[in-house]
Amino acid sequence: MPTERTLSIIKPDATRRNLTGKVNAVLEAAGLRIVAQKRLHLTTAQAEAFYAVHAARPFYRDLVTFMTSGPVVAQVLEGDNAVQRNRDVMGATNPAQAAEGTIRKLFAENIEANSVHGSDSAENAAAEIAFFFAGTDIVG
Ligand code: IDP
Ligand code: MG
């Protein structure tokens, strides 16, 4: 499997409950290395742009409101097959359907406040990493 990078976001429901370290421990135990990380409070414009692909979905406005409701932690994860590996350790979008041991099963509050974002393809990972980080911010 190739070494890859993917974009992860620890969402406001998790930062509010002071779970950044616990989420990071699950990521690291899954073989992912945090090679860049920053805490920030997204503006409405940033959240709208980041989730533009979902603009037509009924939950879009609520999602933007949620993602701007508190700080997030954006991070670049590196590892073998990192995009899929992170999706696996995140678990299903709806925590009620997430597998045991996944971040969403362990920590998510509901289908919206589901603790983490992860890129869903290598192509989207590159675009999402560039949304938050300059190349010089990433130290592998
Ligand atoms: P993903 O985060 O598992 O890739 P997506 O379908 O890309 O799931 O949705 C992006 C985010 O939008 C989800 O993580 C969740 O926060 C929110 N979301 C997705 N589906 C729903 C829904 O049916 N109701 C409310 N929020 C949703
Ligand atoms: Mg998605």
JSON list of C-alpha atoms in Angstrom, two decimals, residues 35-131:
[
{"chain": "A", "resi": 35, "resn": "VAL", "atom": "CA", "xyz": [2.03, 15.37, 10.36]},
{"chain": "A", "resi": 36, "resn": "ALA", "atom": "CA", "xyz": [0.24, 18.75, 10.64]},
{"chain": "A", "resi": 37, "resn": "GLN", "atom": "CA", "xyz": [-2.39, 20.01, 13.06]},
{"chain": "A", "resi": 38, "resn": "LYS", "atom": "CA", "xyz": [-4.04, 23.31, 13.93]},
{"chain": "A", "resi": 39, "resn": "ARG", "atom": "CA", "xyz": [-7.00, 24.46, 15.97]},
{"chain": "A", "resi": 40, "resn": "LEU", "atom": "CA", "xyz": [-9.20, 27.11, 14.41]},
{"chain": "A", "resi": 41, "resn": "HIS", "atom": "CA", "xyz": [-12.72, 28.48, 14.51]},
{"chain": "A", "resi": 42, "resn": "LEU", "atom": "CA", "xyz": [-14.17, 28.25, 11.00]},
{"chain": "A", "resi": 43, "resn": "THR", "atom": "CA", "xyz": [-15.99, 31.26, 9.61]},
{"chain": "A", "resi": 44, "resn": "THR", "atom": "CA", "xyz": [-19.33, 30.71, 7.90]},
{"chain": "A", "resi": 45, "resn": "ALA", "atom": "CA", "xyz": [-17.68, 31.40, 4.54]},
{"chain": "A", "resi": 46, "resn": "GLN", "atom": "CA", "xyz": [-14.98, 28.81, 5.23]},
{"chain": "A", "resi": 47, "resn": "ALA", "atom": "CA", "xyz": [-17.48, 26.14, 6.29]},
{"chain": "A", "resi": 48, "resn": "GLU", "atom": "CA", "xyz": [-19.69, 26.87, 3.28]},
{"chain": "A", "resi": 49, "resn": "ALA", "atom": "CA", "xyz": [-16.71, 26.57, 0.94]},
{"chain": "A", "resi": 50, "resn": "PHE", "atom": "CA", "xyz": [-15.36, 23.41, 2.57]},
{"chain": "A", "resi": 51, "resn": "TYR", "atom": "CA", "xyz": [-18.77, 21.67, 2.31]},
{"chain": "A", "resi": 52, "resn": "ALA", "atom": "CA", "xyz": [-19.76, 23.21, -1.05]},
{"chain": "A", "resi": 53, "resn": "VAL", "atom": "CA", "xyz": [-20.19, 19.70, -2.48]},
{"chain": "A", "resi": 54, "resn": "HIS", "atom": "CA", "xyz": [-23.15, 19.29, -0.09]},
{"chain": "A", "resi": 55, "resn": "ALA", "atom": "CA", "xyz": [-24.75, 22.68, -0.89]},
{"chain": "A", "resi": 56, "resn": "ALA", "atom": "CA", "xyz": [-27.87, 21.08, -2.37]},
{"chain": "A", "resi": 57, "resn": "ARG", "atom": "CA", "xyz": [-28.39, 18.65, 0.53]},
{"chain": "A", "resi": 58, "resn": "PRO", "atom": "CA", "xyz": [-31.17, 19.39, 3.05]},
{"chain": "A", "resi": 59, "resn": "PHE", "atom": "CA", "xyz": [-28.73, 19.30, 5.97]},
{"chain": "A", "resi": 60, "resn": "TYR", "atom": "CA", "xyz": [-26.27, 21.84, 4.46]},
{"chain": "A", "resi": 61, "resn": "ARG", "atom": "CA", "xyz": [-27.30, 24.95, 6.46]},
{"chain": "A", "resi": 62, "resn": "ASP", "atom": "CA", "xyz": [-27.43, 23.00, 9.72]},
{"chain": "A", "resi": 63, "resn": "LEU", "atom": "CA", "xyz": [-24.05, 21.47, 8.94]},
{"chain": "A", "resi": 64, "resn": "VAL", "atom": "CA", "xyz": [-22.49, 24.90, 8.35]},
{"chain": "A", "resi": 65, "resn": "THR", "atom": "CA", "xyz": [-24.03, 26.19, 11.60]},
{"chain": "A", "resi": 66, "resn": "PHE", "atom": "CA", "xyz": [-22.71, 23.16, 13.49]},
{"chain": "A", "resi": 67, "resn": "MET", "atom": "CA", "xyz": [-19.21, 23.37, 11.99]},
{"chain": "A", "resi": 68, "resn": "THR", "atom": "CA", "xyz": [-18.97, 27.04, 13.02]},
{"chain": "A", "resi": 69, "resn": "SER", "atom": "CA", "xyz": [-20.40, 26.47, 16.53]},
{"chain": "A", "resi": 70, "resn": "GLY", "atom": "CA", "xyz": [-16.99, 26.03, 18.14]},
{"chain": "A", "resi": 71, "resn": "PRO", "atom": "CA", "xyz": [-13.34, 25.32, 17.40]},
{"chain": "A", "resi": 72, "resn": "VAL", "atom": "CA", "xyz": [-12.20, 22.49, 15.14]},
{"chain": "A", "resi": 73, "resn": "VAL", "atom": "CA", "xyz": [-8.84, 20.79, 14.81]},
{"chain": "A", "resi": 74, "resn": "ALA", "atom": "CA", "xyz": [-7.72, 20.37, 11.20]},
{"chain": "A", "resi": 75, "resn": "GLN", "atom": "CA", "xyz": [-5.01, 17.80, 10.69]},
{"chain": "A", "resi": 76, "resn": "VAL", "atom": "CA", "xyz": [-3.04, 16.01, 8.00]},
{"chain": "A", "resi": 77, "resn": "LEU", "atom": "CA", "xyz": [-2.72, 12.27, 8.57]},
{"chain": "A", "resi": 78, "resn": "GLU", "atom": "CA", "xyz": [-0.04, 10.20, 6.89]},
{"chain": "A", "resi": 79, "resn": "GLY", "atom": "CA", "xyz": [0.28, 6.46, 6.54]},
{"chain": "A", "resi": 80, "resn": "ASP", "atom": "CA", "xyz": [-0.15, 3.44, 4.32]},
{"chain": "A", "resi": 81, "resn": "ASN", "atom": "CA", "xyz": [-3.44, 3.82, 2.46]},
{"chain": "A", "resi": 82, "resn": "ALA", "atom": "CA", "xyz": [-4.23, 6.77, 4.73]},
{"chain": "A", "resi": 83, "resn": "VAL", "atom": "CA", "xyz": [-7.46, 7.86, 3.01]},
{"chain": "A", "resi": 84, "resn": "GLN", "atom": "CA", "xyz": [-9.19, 4.50, 3.40]},
{"chain": "A", "resi": 85, "resn": "ARG", "atom": "CA", "xyz": [-7.50, 3.72, 6.71]},
{"chain": "A", "resi": 86, "resn": "ASN", "atom": "CA", "xyz": [-8.89, 6.95, 8.18]},
{"chain": "A", "resi": 87, "resn": "ARG", "atom": "CA", "xyz": [-12.36, 6.27, 6.76]},
{"chain": "A", "resi": 88, "resn": "ASP", "atom": "CA", "xyz": [-12.24, 2.84, 8.38]},
{"chain": "A", "resi": 89, "resn": "VAL", "atom": "CA", "xyz": [-11.24, 4.13, 11.81]},
{"chain": "A", "resi": 90, "resn": "MET", "atom": "CA", "xyz": [-13.80, 6.98, 11.61]},
{"chain": "A", "resi": 91, "resn": "GLY", "atom": "CA", "xyz": [-16.73, 4.60, 11.17]},
{"chain": "A", "resi": 92, "resn": "ALA", "atom": "CA", "xyz": [-20.08, 5.17, 9.45]},
{"chain": "A", "resi": 93, "resn": "THR", "atom": "CA", "xyz": [-21.50, 8.70, 9.12]},
{"chain": "A", "resi": 94, "resn": "ASN", "atom": "CA", "xyz": [-24.38, 7.74, 11.43]},
{"chain": "A", "resi": 95, "resn": "PRO", "atom": "CA", "xyz": [-22.88, 6.58, 14.74]},
{"chain": "A", "resi": 96, "resn": "ALA", "atom": "CA", "xyz": [-25.83, 4.23, 15.19]},
{"chain": "A", "resi": 97, "resn": "GLN", "atom": "CA", "xyz": [-24.36, 2.27, 12.27]},
{"chain": "A", "resi": 98, "resn": "ALA", "atom": "CA", "xyz": [-20.69, 2.67, 13.16]},
{"chain": "A", "resi": 99, "resn": "ALA", "atom": "CA", "xyz": [-18.63, -0.40, 14.01]},
{"chain": "A", "resi": 100, "resn": "GLU", "atom": "CA", "xyz": [-17.26, -1.06, 17.49]},
{"chain": "A", "resi": 101, "resn": "GLY", "atom": "CA", "xyz": [-13.97, 0.71, 18.18]},
{"chain": "A", "resi": 102, "resn": "THR", "atom": "CA", "xyz": [-14.44, 3.39, 15.55]},
{"chain": "A", "resi": 103, "resn": "ILE", "atom": "CA", "xyz": [-14.17, 7.08, 16.48]},
{"chain": "A", "resi": 104, "resn": "ARG", "atom": "CA", "xyz": [-17.81, 7.74, 15.65]},
{"chain": "A", "resi": 105, "resn": "LYS", "atom": "CA", "xyz": [-19.01, 4.72, 17.64]},
{"chain": "A", "resi": 106, "resn": "LEU", "atom": "CA", "xyz": [-16.88, 5.79, 20.59]},
{"chain": "A", "resi": 107, "resn": "PHE", "atom": "CA", "xyz": [-17.54, 9.53, 20.56]},
{"chain": "A", "resi": 108, "resn": "ALA", "atom": "CA", "xyz": [-20.16, 10.82, 18.09]},
{"chain": "A", "resi": 109, "resn": "GLU", "atom": "CA", "xyz": [-23.34, 12.39, 19.42]},
{"chain": "A", "resi": 110, "resn": "ASN", "atom": "CA", "xyz": [-25.52, 11.92, 16.31]},
{"chain": "A", "resi": 111, "resn": "ILE", "atom": "CA", "xyz": [-25.41, 11.80, 12.48]},
{"chain": "A", "resi": 112, "resn": "GLU", "atom": "CA", "xyz": [-24.51, 15.51, 12.27]},
{"chain": "A", "resi": 113, "resn": "ALA", "atom": "CA", "xyz": [-22.34, 15.97, 15.38]},
{"chain": "A", "resi": 114, "resn": "ASN", "atom": "CA", "xyz": [-20.24, 12.95, 14.48]},
{"chain": "A", "resi": 115, "resn": "SER", "atom": "CA", "xyz": [-16.88, 14.10, 15.85]},
{"chain": "A", "resi": 116, "resn": "VAL", "atom": "CA", "xyz": [-14.67, 13.77, 12.76]},
{"chain": "A", "resi": 117, "resn": "HIS", "atom": "CA", "xyz": [-14.38, 14.53, 9.06]},
{"chain": "A", "resi": 118, "resn": "GLY", "atom": "CA", "xyz": [-12.16, 12.54, 6.72]},
{"chain": "A", "resi": 119, "resn": "SER", "atom": "CA", "xyz": [-11.43, 12.93, 3.03]},
{"chain": "A", "resi": 120, "resn": "ASP", "atom": "CA", "xyz": [-13.16, 10.31, 0.88]},
{"chain": "A", "resi": 121, "resn": "SER", "atom": "CA", "xyz": [-10.66, 10.00, -2.00]},
{"chain": "A", "resi": 122, "resn": "ALA", "atom": "CA", "xyz": [-7.03, 10.77, -2.74]},
{"chain": "A", "resi": 123, "resn": "GLU", "atom": "CA", "xyz": [-8.11, 13.56, -5.08]},
{"chain": "A", "resi": 124, "resn": "ASN", "atom": "CA", "xyz": [-10.35, 15.19, -2.45]},
{"chain": "A", "resi": 125, "resn": "ALA", "atom": "CA", "xyz": [-7.64, 14.71, 0.17]},
{"chain": "A", "resi": 126, "resn": "ALA", "atom": "CA", "xyz": [-5.20, 16.81, -1.86]},
{"chain": "A", "resi": 127, "resn": "ALA", "atom": "CA", "xyz": [-7.75, 19.59, -2.30]},
{"chain": "A", "resi": 128, "resn": "GLU", "atom": "CA", "xyz": [-8.86, 19.49, 1.35]},
{"chain": "A", "resi": 129, "resn": "ILE", "atom": "CA", "xyz": [-5.28, 19.51, 2.67]},
{"chain": "A", "resi": 130, "resn": "ALA", "atom": "CA", "xyz": [-4.56, 22.57, 0.50]},
{"chain": "A", "resi": 131, "resn": "PHE", "atom": "CA", "xyz": [-7.69, 24.24, 1.91]}
]
